Short mmCIF file of C-alpha atoms in Angstrom, two decimals:
data_model
loop_
_atom_site.label_atom_id
_atom_site.label_comp_id
_atom_site.label_asym_id
_atom_site.label_seq_id
_atom_site.Cartn_x
_atom_site.Cartn_y
_atom_site.Cartn_z
CA MET A 1172 46.16 13.11 -13.04
CA HIS A 1173 45.61 16.82 -12.68
CA SER A 1174 48.42 19.01 -11.40
CA ASN A 1175 48.46 20.34 -7.85
CA GLN A 1176 48.02 23.84 -9.11
CA TYR A 1177 44.93 22.93 -11.11
CA THR A 1178 43.42 21.07 -8.15
CA LEU A 1179 43.99 23.97 -5.79
CA ILE A 1180 42.59 26.56 -8.16
CA TYR A 1181 39.62 24.33 -8.95
CA ALA A 1182 38.78 23.94 -5.26
CA ALA A 1183 39.17 27.66 -4.62
CA VAL A 1184 37.00 28.70 -7.56
CA LEU A 1185 34.29 26.18 -6.71
CA SER A 1186 34.24 27.35 -3.09
CA VAL A 1187 33.91 30.97 -4.11
CA ILE A 1188 31.07 30.22 -6.53
CA THR A 1189 29.09 28.21 -3.99
CA ALA A 1190 29.74 30.83 -1.34
CA ILE A 1191 28.31 33.52 -3.61
CA VAL A 1192 25.24 31.43 -4.48
CA LEU A 1193 24.56 30.70 -0.82
CA ALA A 1194 25.12 34.27 0.29
CA VAL A 1195 22.63 35.51 -2.29
CA ALA A 1196 20.08 32.88 -1.29
CA ALA A 1197 20.46 33.53 2.43
CA GLU A 1198 20.25 37.30 2.12
CA GLY A 1199 17.34 37.17 -0.30
CA LEU A 1200 15.25 34.94 1.95
CA LYS A 1201 16.16 36.60 5.23
CA PRO A 1202 13.20 39.03 5.45
CA LEU A 1203 10.74 36.17 5.04
CA GLN A 1204 12.58 34.03 7.57
CA ASP A 1205 12.70 36.83 10.12
CA GLU A 1206 8.98 37.32 9.74
CA ASN A 1207 8.41 33.62 10.38
CA ILE A 1208 10.63 33.67 13.44
CA ALA A 1209 8.78 36.69 14.85
CA LEU A 1210 5.46 34.94 14.28
CA ASP A 1211 6.82 31.80 15.91
CA THR A 1212 7.82 33.80 18.99
CA ARG A 1213 4.33 35.27 19.23
CA SER A 1214 2.75 31.87 18.76
CA ASN A 1215 4.98 30.40 21.50
CA ILE A 1216 4.06 33.16 23.93
CA LEU A 1217 0.39 32.43 23.29
CA LYS A 1218 1.01 28.70 23.71
CA ALA A 1219 2.50 29.42 27.13
CA VAL A 1220 -0.91 30.72 28.17
CA ARG A 1221 -2.53 27.64 26.63
CA LEU A 1222 -3.71 29.28 23.41
CA ASP A 1223 -2.73 27.14 20.45
CA TYR A 1224 -3.44 28.88 17.16
CA THR A 1225 -2.01 27.94 13.80
CA ASP A 1226 -3.62 30.68 11.75
CA ARG A 1227 -1.24 33.58 11.09
CA ASP A 1228 -3.83 36.35 11.37
CA LYS A 1229 -5.40 34.87 14.48
CA ILE A 1230 -2.01 34.78 16.20
CA ASN A 1231 -1.21 38.37 15.31
CA GLU A 1232 -4.65 39.63 16.25
CA THR A 1233 -4.73 37.89 19.63
CA TYR A 1234 -1.20 38.96 20.37
CA ASP A 1235 -1.79 42.59 19.50
CA THR A 1236 -4.97 42.88 21.53
CA LYS A 1237 -4.29 40.68 24.54
CA ILE A 1238 -0.57 40.81 25.24
CA GLN A 1239 1.20 43.67 26.89
CA GLU A 1240 4.98 43.76 26.59
CA MET A 1241 7.31 45.26 29.16
CA VAL A 1242 10.85 45.07 30.48
CA VAL A 1243 11.75 45.17 34.16
CA ASN A 1244 15.02 44.96 36.07
CA VAL A 1245 15.98 42.85 39.03
CA ALA A 1246 14.93 45.55 41.49
CA GLY A 1247 11.45 45.39 40.02
CA GLU A 1248 11.59 48.73 38.21
CA VAL A 1249 9.97 49.03 34.80
CA GLN A 1250 12.50 49.87 32.09
CA GLU A 1251 12.09 51.88 28.93
CA GLU A 1252 13.18 49.24 26.45
CA LYS A 1253 10.92 46.91 24.52
CA PRO A 1254 11.36 43.13 24.71
CA VAL A 1255 12.36 43.08 21.02
CA GLN A 1256 15.47 45.09 21.87
CA ILE A 1257 16.60 42.61 24.49
CA ASP A 1258 18.92 39.83 23.39
CA LEU A 1259 17.98 37.05 25.76
CA LYS A 1260 21.01 35.01 24.76
CA ASN A 1261 23.36 37.56 26.32
CA GLN A 1262 21.10 38.46 29.21
CA VAL A 1263 20.90 34.97 30.70
CA ASN A 1264 24.69 34.78 31.00
CA ILE A 1265 25.33 38.00 32.88
CA ASP A 1266 24.97 38.71 36.57
CA PRO A 1267 21.25 38.71 37.49
CA ALA A 1268 21.68 42.12 39.11
CA GLU A 1269 22.43 43.72 35.75
CA ARG A 1270 19.89 41.91 33.63
CA LYS A 1271 17.05 43.43 31.71
CA LEU A 1272 14.05 41.17 32.01
CA PRO A 1273 11.38 41.02 29.30
CA LEU A 1274 7.90 40.21 30.55
CA TYR A 1275 4.68 39.57 28.65
CA ILE A 1276 1.36 40.09 30.38
CA TYR A 1277 -1.65 38.32 28.97
CA THR A 1278 -5.10 39.47 29.95
CA GLY A 1279 -7.46 36.54 29.79
CA GLU A 1280 -11.14 36.08 30.50
CA GLY A 1281 -12.54 38.10 33.40
CA ASP A 1282 -9.45 40.39 33.32
CA LYS A 1283 -7.35 37.65 34.83
CA LYS A 1284 -3.71 38.34 34.19
CA TYR A 1285 -1.03 35.84 33.32
CA TYR A 1286 2.65 36.67 33.39
CA VAL A 1287 4.78 35.08 30.69
CA ILE A 1288 8.52 34.80 31.32
CA PRO A 1289 10.88 34.00 28.45
CA LEU A 1290 13.47 31.32 29.15
CA ARG A 1291 16.75 30.45 27.54
CA GLY A 1292 19.43 27.96 28.42
CA THR A 1293 21.63 25.19 27.13
CA GLY A 1294 20.71 21.63 26.33
CA LEU A 1295 23.06 18.93 25.15
CA TRP A 1296 23.79 19.89 21.56
CA GLY A 1297 22.67 23.48 21.47
CA PRO A 1298 20.45 26.14 22.98
CA ILE A 1299 17.03 25.41 24.45
CA TRP A 1300 14.40 28.04 25.11
CA GLY A 1301 10.81 28.45 26.10
CA TYR A 1302 8.16 30.46 27.89
CA ILE A 1303 6.48 29.83 31.21
CA SER A 1304 3.36 31.61 32.40
CA LEU A 1305 2.41 32.30 36.00
CA GLU A 1306 -1.00 33.05 37.44
CA GLU A 1307 -1.82 36.22 39.35
CA ASP A 1308 -0.52 34.78 42.62
CA PHE A 1309 2.99 34.76 41.00
CA ASN A 1310 3.36 31.24 42.27
CA THR A 1311 1.24 28.82 40.28
CA VAL A 1312 2.46 27.85 36.82
CA TYR A 1313 -0.32 28.17 34.26
CA GLY A 1314 1.47 26.77 31.23
CA ALA A 1315 4.90 26.17 29.77
CA ILE A 1316 6.37 25.61 26.38
CA PHE A 1317 9.89 24.60 25.42
CA ASP A 1318 11.75 24.30 22.20
CA HIS A 1319 15.28 23.45 21.17
CA LYS A 1320 17.70 23.81 18.32
CA SER A 1321 19.13 20.34 17.97
CA GLU A 1322 18.39 18.02 20.89
CA THR A 1323 18.23 14.30 20.11
CA PRO A 1324 14.81 13.33 18.70
CA GLY A 1325 13.03 10.93 21.05
CA LEU A 1326 15.33 11.78 23.96
CA GLY A 1327 16.18 15.39 24.81
CA ALA A 1328 13.86 16.68 22.11
CA GLU A 1329 10.92 15.42 24.19
CA ILE A 1330 10.99 18.73 26.07
CA ALA A 1331 9.27 20.20 23.02
CA GLU A 1332 6.42 17.68 23.29
CA TYR A 1333 3.12 18.33 25.01
CA PRO A 1334 3.24 15.47 27.57
CA PHE A 1335 6.42 16.92 29.09
CA GLN A 1336 5.14 20.49 29.04
CA LYS A 1337 1.76 19.55 30.51
CA GLN A 1338 3.45 18.41 33.73
CA PHE A 1339 4.24 22.02 34.55
CA GLN A 1340 0.64 23.14 34.76
CA GLY A 1341 -0.33 23.85 38.36
CA LYS A 1342 3.17 23.53 39.80
CA LYS A 1343 4.40 26.14 42.30
CA ILE A 1344 7.61 28.12 42.10
CA MET A 1345 7.60 29.46 45.68
CA GLU A 1346 7.78 27.66 49.00
CA GLY A 1347 6.59 30.20 51.54
CA ASP A 1348 8.57 33.29 50.65
CA LYS A 1349 11.46 31.39 49.18
CA PHE A 1350 11.94 30.89 45.44
CA VAL A 1351 12.54 27.20 44.75
CA SER A 1352 11.66 26.99 41.02
CA VAL A 1353 10.09 23.98 39.36
CA ASN A 1354 12.69 21.25 39.29
CA VAL A 1355 13.13 18.71 36.53
CA TRP A 1356 14.15 15.64 38.48
CA LYS A 1357 13.87 11.91 38.34
CA THR A 1358 10.73 10.95 40.27
CA THR A 1359 12.73 9.01 42.86
CA TYR A 1360 15.29 11.79 43.45
CA LYS A 1361 15.41 12.48 47.17
CA SER A 1362 14.73 16.07 48.13
CA PRO A 1363 12.78 17.84 50.86
CA LEU A 1364 10.81 19.67 48.14
CA GLY A 1365 7.29 18.43 47.59
CA GLN A 1366 5.73 17.18 44.36
CA GLU A 1367 4.32 20.62 43.60
CA HIS A 1368 7.87 21.84 42.93
CA ARG A 1369 9.05 19.07 40.66
CA VAL A 1370 8.29 17.44 37.34
CA ASP A 1371 9.55 14.17 35.96
CA GLY A 1372 12.72 14.41 33.84
CA ILE A 1373 13.22 12.56 30.58
CA SER A 1374 14.81 9.12 30.58
CA GLY A 1375 17.77 9.20 28.23
CA GLY A 1376 17.62 12.97 28.13
CA THR A 1377 19.38 13.72 31.40
CA ILE A 1378 21.58 16.53 30.14
CA THR A 1379 18.66 18.26 28.43
CA SER A 1380 16.54 17.75 31.58
CA ASN A 1381 19.26 19.28 33.73
CA GLY A 1382 19.59 22.11 31.23
CA THR A 1383 15.86 22.77 31.46
CA ASP A 1384 16.09 22.69 35.25
CA ASP A 1385 18.96 25.22 35.29
CA MET A 1386 17.23 27.38 32.71
CA LEU A 1387 14.03 27.61 34.77
CA GLU A 1388 15.88 28.57 37.92
CA ASN A 1389 18.23 31.03 36.21
CA CYS A 1390 15.51 32.77 34.24
CA ILE A 1391 12.64 32.97 36.72
CA ALA A 1392 14.56 33.94 39.87
CA PRO A 1393 15.36 37.57 38.89
CA TYR A 1394 11.66 38.33 38.40
CA VAL A 1395 10.74 37.51 41.97
CA SER A 1396 11.38 41.00 43.33
CA TYR A 1397 9.18 42.55 40.65
CA PHE A 1398 6.42 40.10 41.52
CA ASP A 1399 6.86 40.92 45.23
CA LYS A 1400 6.46 44.56 44.39
CA ILE A 1401 3.19 44.03 42.56
CA ASN A 1402 1.99 41.69 45.30
CA THR A 1403 2.60 44.28 48.00
CA LYS A 1404 0.89 46.90 45.89
CA ASN A 1405 -2.13 44.63 45.41
CA GLN A 1406 -2.28 43.85 49.11
CA LYS A 1407 -2.20 47.54 49.95
CA GLN A 1408 -5.04 48.13 47.53
CA VAL A 1409 -7.02 45.34 49.14
CA ALA A 1410 -6.28 46.79 52.59
CA VAL A 1411 -7.46 50.24 51.53
CA LYS A 1412 -10.70 48.80 50.20
CA MET B 1062 22.23 15.20 -27.19
CA ALA B 1063 25.52 16.99 -27.59
CA VAL B 1064 27.19 14.41 -29.79
CA GLN B 1065 29.16 16.12 -32.50
CA GLU B 1066 29.05 14.37 -35.81
CA THR B 1067 31.89 14.88 -38.20
CA PRO B 1068 30.44 14.83 -41.69
CA ALA B 1069 33.78 14.02 -43.32
CA ALA B 1070 34.25 10.74 -41.50
CA PRO B 1071 32.99 7.64 -43.26
CA PRO B 1072 29.77 6.40 -41.65
CA VAL B 1073 31.13 3.12 -40.37
CA VAL B 1074 28.67 2.73 -37.54
CA LYS B 1075 26.02 5.34 -37.58
CA GLN B 1076 26.07 7.11 -34.21
CA LYS B 1077 22.58 6.64 -32.90
CA LYS B 1078 21.28 9.74 -31.21
CA ASP B 1079 19.11 9.18 -28.16
CA GLY B 1080 15.92 11.19 -27.94
CA LEU B 1081 15.18 13.08 -24.75
CA PHE B 1082 12.74 10.41 -23.69
CA SER B 1083 14.16 7.46 -25.54
CA LYS B 1084 13.52 3.99 -24.22
CA LYS B 1085 16.93 3.94 -22.56
CA ASN B 1086 16.39 7.26 -20.80
CA LEU B 1087 12.95 6.25 -19.60
CA GLN B 1088 14.50 3.07 -18.26
CA ILE B 1089 16.97 5.17 -16.25
CA LEU B 1090 14.05 7.08 -14.81
CA ARG B 1091 11.86 4.07 -14.17
CA ASP B 1092 14.29 1.54 -12.71
CA PRO B 1093 14.81 3.25 -9.33
CA LEU B 1094 11.07 3.28 -8.73
CA ASP B 1095 10.99 -0.47 -8.41
CA ASP B 1096 13.79 -2.70 -9.73
CA THR B 1097 16.65 -0.76 -8.16
CA ASN B 1098 14.74 1.22 -5.57
CA PRO B 1099 17.28 3.00 -3.36
CA VAL B 1100 15.40 2.32 -0.13
CA THR B 1101 13.94 -1.15 -0.52
CA VAL B 1102 16.47 -2.80 -2.84
CA GLN B 1103 19.69 -0.98 -2.05
CA VAL B 1104 18.56 -0.25 1.53
CA LEU B 1105 20.00 3.27 1.59
CA GLY B 1106 18.61 6.37 3.25
CA ILE B 1107 16.81 4.36 5.93
CA CYS B 1108 17.65 6.83 8.70
CA SER B 1109 15.50 9.62 7.35
CA ALA B 1110 12.83 7.14 6.28
CA LEU B 1111 12.37 6.30 9.97
CA ALA B 1112 12.49 9.84 11.20
CA VAL B 1113 10.25 11.91 8.98
CA THR B 1114 7.45 9.48 8.16
CA VAL B 1115 5.20 9.97 11.18
CA GLN B 1116 3.00 12.28 9.10
CA VAL B 1117 2.49 12.59 5.36
CA LYS B 1118 3.18 16.30 5.05
CA PRO B 1119 6.77 16.33 6.36
CA ALA B 1120 7.45 13.15 4.37
CA LEU B 1121 6.19 14.85 1.22
CA ILE B 1122 8.30 17.94 1.77
CA MET B 1123 11.34 15.84 2.64
CA SER B 1124 10.83 13.84 -0.57
CA LEU B 1125 10.63 17.00 -2.65
CA GLY B 1126 13.83 18.22 -1.01
CA VAL B 1127 15.65 14.97 -1.76
CA ILE B 1128 14.32 14.86 -5.33
CA PHE B 1129 15.60 18.39 -5.88
CA VAL B 1130 19.00 17.59 -4.41
CA THR B 1131 19.52 14.25 -6.20
CA SER B 1132 18.50 15.55 -9.62
CA PHE B 1133 20.46 18.77 -9.54
CA SER B 1134 23.56 17.40 -7.82
CA ASN B 1135 23.62 14.67 -10.48
CA LEU B 1136 23.22 17.29 -13.20
CA ILE B 1137 25.90 19.62 -11.85
CA ILE B 1138 28.42 16.87 -11.17
CA SER B 1139 27.80 15.42 -14.61
CA LEU B 1140 28.40 18.82 -16.22
CA LEU B 1141 31.63 19.18 -14.27
CA ARG B 1142 32.68 15.54 -14.57
CA LYS B 1143 35.51 16.10 -17.05
CA SER B 1144 37.03 18.98 -15.13
CA ILE B 1145 36.84 17.58 -11.60
CA PRO B 1146 40.32 16.64 -10.30
CA THR B 1147 40.07 12.96 -9.27
CA ARG B 1148 41.90 13.49 -6.02
CA ILE B 1149 39.31 15.88 -4.64
CA ARG B 1150 36.21 14.54 -6.36
CA ILE B 1151 34.46 13.52 -3.12
CA ILE B 1152 35.02 16.99 -1.70
CA VAL B 1153 33.67 18.57 -4.87
CA GLN B 1154 30.59 16.34 -4.66
CA LEU B 1155 30.11 17.29 -1.03
CA ILE B 1156 30.34 20.99 -1.76
CA VAL B 1157 27.74 20.74 -4.50
CA VAL B 1158 25.40 18.62 -2.37
CA ALA B 1159 25.86 20.82 0.69
CA MET B 1160 25.11 23.91 -1.36
CA LEU B 1161 21.87 22.44 -2.70
CA VAL B 1162 20.82 21.20 0.73
CA THR B 1163 21.45 24.62 2.25
CA ILE B 1164 19.30 26.20 -0.44
CA VAL B 1165 16.49 23.73 0.36
CA ASP B 1166 16.86 24.44 4.07
CA GLN B 1167 16.77 28.22 3.62
CA THR B 1168 13.78 28.02 1.29
CA LEU B 1169 11.84 25.87 3.74
CA LYS B 1170 12.60 28.29 6.56
CA ALA B 1171 11.26 31.14 4.44
CA PHE B 1172 8.14 29.54 3.02
CA LEU B 1173 7.23 26.49 5.12
CA PHE B 1174 8.41 27.36 8.60
CA ASP B 1175 6.23 24.82 10.41
CA VAL B 1176 7.43 21.96 8.27
CA SER B 1177 11.04 23.09 8.52
CA LYS B 1178 10.72 22.98 12.31
CA LYS B 1179 9.38 19.44 12.14
CA LEU B 1180 12.07 18.26 9.75
CA ALA B 1181 14.68 20.05 11.85
CA VAL B 1182 18.06 18.36 11.48
CA PHE B 1183 16.90 15.92 8.84
CA VAL B 1184 17.04 18.50 6.05
CA GLY B 1185 20.67 19.14 6.89
CA LEU B 1186 21.24 15.40 7.02
CA ILE B 1187 20.24 15.05 3.37
CA ILE B 1188 23.92 15.84 2.80
CA THR B 1189 24.87 12.50 4.30
CA ASN B 1190 22.08 10.59 2.59
CA CYS B 1191 23.87 7.66 0.96
CA ILE B 1192 21.53 7.74 -2.03
CA ILE B 1193 22.91 11.07 -3.21
CA MET B 1194 26.62 10.36 -2.91
CA GLY B 1195 25.97 6.87 -4.24
CA ARG B 1196 24.34 8.16 -7.42
CA LEU B 1197 27.05 10.77 -7.91
CA GLU B 1198 29.83 8.19 -7.67
CA ALA B 1199 28.07 5.44 -9.54
CA PHE B 1200 26.32 7.39 -12.26
CA ALA B 1201 26.88 11.11 -12.65
CA LEU B 1202 30.68 10.94 -12.79
CA GLY B 1203 30.55 8.78 -15.89
CA GLN B 1204 27.40 9.81 -17.75
CA LYS B 1205 26.10 12.72 -19.76
CA PRO B 1206 24.08 15.46 -18.02
CA TRP B 1207 20.58 14.56 -19.22
CA PRO B 1208 20.66 10.85 -18.28
CA SER B 1209 22.31 11.86 -14.99
CA PHE B 1210 19.52 14.29 -14.27
CA LEU B 1211 16.93 11.59 -15.02
CA ASP B 1212 18.79 9.12 -12.83
CA GLY B 1213 18.77 11.60 -9.96
CA LEU B 1214 15.12 12.35 -10.52
CA GLY B 1215 14.27 8.64 -10.63
CA ASN B 1216 16.17 7.84 -7.46
CA GLY B 1217 14.64 10.81 -5.68
CA LEU B 1218 11.20 9.66 -6.77
CA GLY B 1219 11.95 6.09 -5.70
CA TYR B 1220 12.95 7.36 -2.27
CA GLY B 1221 9.93 9.65 -2.07
CA LEU B 1222 7.57 6.87 -3.11
CA ILE B 1223 8.64 4.68 -0.19
CA LEU B 1224 8.68 7.61 2.23
CA ILE B 1225 5.14 8.64 1.39
CA MET B 1226 3.86 5.08 1.36
CA VAL B 1227 5.29 4.51 4.83
CA ALA B 1228 3.98 7.87 6.03
CA VAL B 1229 0.45 7.12 4.79
CA PHE B 1230 0.40 3.88 6.81
CA ARG B 1231 1.92 5.49 9.88
CA GLU B 1232 -0.29 8.56 9.93
CA PHE B 1233 -3.47 6.63 9.18
CA PHE B 1234 -2.98 3.91 11.77
CA GLY B 1235 -1.06 6.06 14.24
CA SER B 1236 -3.19 9.20 14.27
CA GLY B 1237 -6.24 8.31 12.18
CA SER B 1238 -5.55 11.17 9.80
CA LEU B 1239 -3.92 11.93 6.45
CA MET B 1240 -2.13 15.20 5.66
CA GLY B 1241 -3.49 16.43 8.98
CA TYR B 1242 -7.15 15.80 8.09
CA GLN B 1243 -8.99 13.43 10.38
CA ILE B 1244 -10.05 10.33 8.42
CA VAL B 1245 -11.17 7.95 11.15
CA PRO B 1246 -14.50 9.38 12.34
CA GLN B 1247 -15.23 10.19 15.95
CA TRP B 1248 -17.86 7.47 16.28
CA ALA B 1249 -15.19 4.85 15.66
CA TYR B 1250 -13.30 6.16 18.69
CA ASP B 1251 -16.55 6.27 20.67
CA HIS B 1252 -17.03 2.59 19.86
CA GLY B 1253 -13.64 1.64 21.19
CA TYR B 1254 -11.27 2.11 18.23
CA VAL B 1255 -7.82 3.09 19.43
CA ASN B 1256 -4.94 4.56 17.43
CA ASN B 1257 -1.94 2.28 17.20
CA GLY B 1258 0.71 3.92 19.35
CA LEU B 1259 3.50 1.83 17.85
CA MET B 1260 2.94 3.45 14.46
CA VAL B 1261 4.05 6.81 15.82
CA LEU B 1262 7.37 5.38 16.98
CA PRO B 1263 10.35 4.91 14.62
CA PRO B 1264 10.34 1.07 14.66
CA ALA B 1265 7.01 1.07 12.82
CA ALA B 1266 8.76 2.46 9.74
CA LEU B 1267 11.17 -0.46 9.79
CA PHE B 1268 8.31 -2.97 9.99
CA ILE B 1269 6.48 -1.33 7.10
CA ILE B 1270 9.59 -1.14 4.94
CA GLY B 1271 10.31 -4.77 5.80
CA LEU B 1272 6.81 -5.83 4.76
CA TYR B 1273 7.14 -3.81 1.57
CA ILE B 1274 10.45 -5.49 0.70
CA TRP B 1275 8.80 -8.88 1.29
CA TRP B 1276 5.88 -8.00 -0.95
CA GLN B 1277 8.13 -6.45 -3.59
CA ARG B 1278 10.41 -9.48 -3.82
CA SER B 1279 7.53 -11.92 -4.03
CA ARG B 1280 6.08 -9.92 -6.90
CA ASN B 1281 9.16 -8.83 -8.86
CA GLU B 1282 10.96 -11.81 -10.41
CA LYS B 1283 14.09 -9.77 -11.12
CA LEU B 1284 14.70 -9.41 -7.41
CA VAL B 1285 14.51 -13.09 -6.54
CA ASN B 1286 17.90 -14.34 -5.38
CA VAL B 1287 19.37 -10.87 -5.68
CA SER B 1288 20.61 -9.24 -2.56
#
């Protein structure tokens, strides 16, 4: 039997050695990982407007030429920052009135514009995030994509699967002038809101579904005044013509 | 091998030195592929075998990860085996395994981001894979480094073999493709062929492993009446 002293020193030395090895590995690989994460973000934004590319160059090229990045605030004023500088994780937890809101504008065929809103919220085991794109009427959802850190495969993790995301296409976020969001509910849940404002939640993934529901409402709502602003501007332009 | 011979001692029994690939060492490497396969004979590591075998590519990467971790954790533990305090040996094993798994995870995130997203938590869960701790306890703690390394390699390969075999079945019948390339031609679908949806779901892996165990036991006499 080894002495207590030996055991303690052994454990300490081993921990220090492994810590050093891991620190070196993590730091050395970080630049490559960051690059991958940045590419993944770009690819997700494109997926939100229904463009699914796997090729690295294709993603970067499309993103650089077709996507315009901007940041607005809750009053609808364009800010000076870039979306990269905004930490969404902190932003979604503060008072909507003080938030900085990143927005990505995709110009598609025939100069049609799509507005991509980044989302972030909490699932069951960890954070969930995604992007949702709206058509020019600022009402109809064009596409949505979600991802998660560690939701249960087969249950909550289904939010990252196409069948769940496809439900969002064509849904409406406004009822008249009121923002009602797209709600993730059980199909039989009783509510005065019509089918165009709801999608079917995931059986066995209730907490993740609720998290997605909260995330959509929390993240889209602050943009409404900016959209109103553009809408009024557009209407004025139409009136002048 | 590092057996020190003392020339002065009378050669009572001549210490036989094993070659690097002696029959015994090759046996250590070969046994886990069939006779003592960790998945089908010892029925360990089933959890990940269900989860990552929907497609061949993640299964392949997962296998490589496990092979790396089993071989090197066996090697490291075997090198340390005389110095490890018995009271904390499980913790020491865990630290070594966790370190190797973290390295695999970080490397995947840097070089194979897509695959690492698909494997998600299952790379981290290699730590709890019973095969690894099992081999450390049963083999590496009592054997020399080289045989331990081979044992780890063999068990990793045995695990990978089953994983890839299951994944080939599941991807081919479930999606009509292999490694992401479409194998079943479009005209087959036009004529009414339908992918088997069950194959995409986890239970399919259990069925395939079950059928494999059946086939393996009917073929391998050593496994009859052994359970």
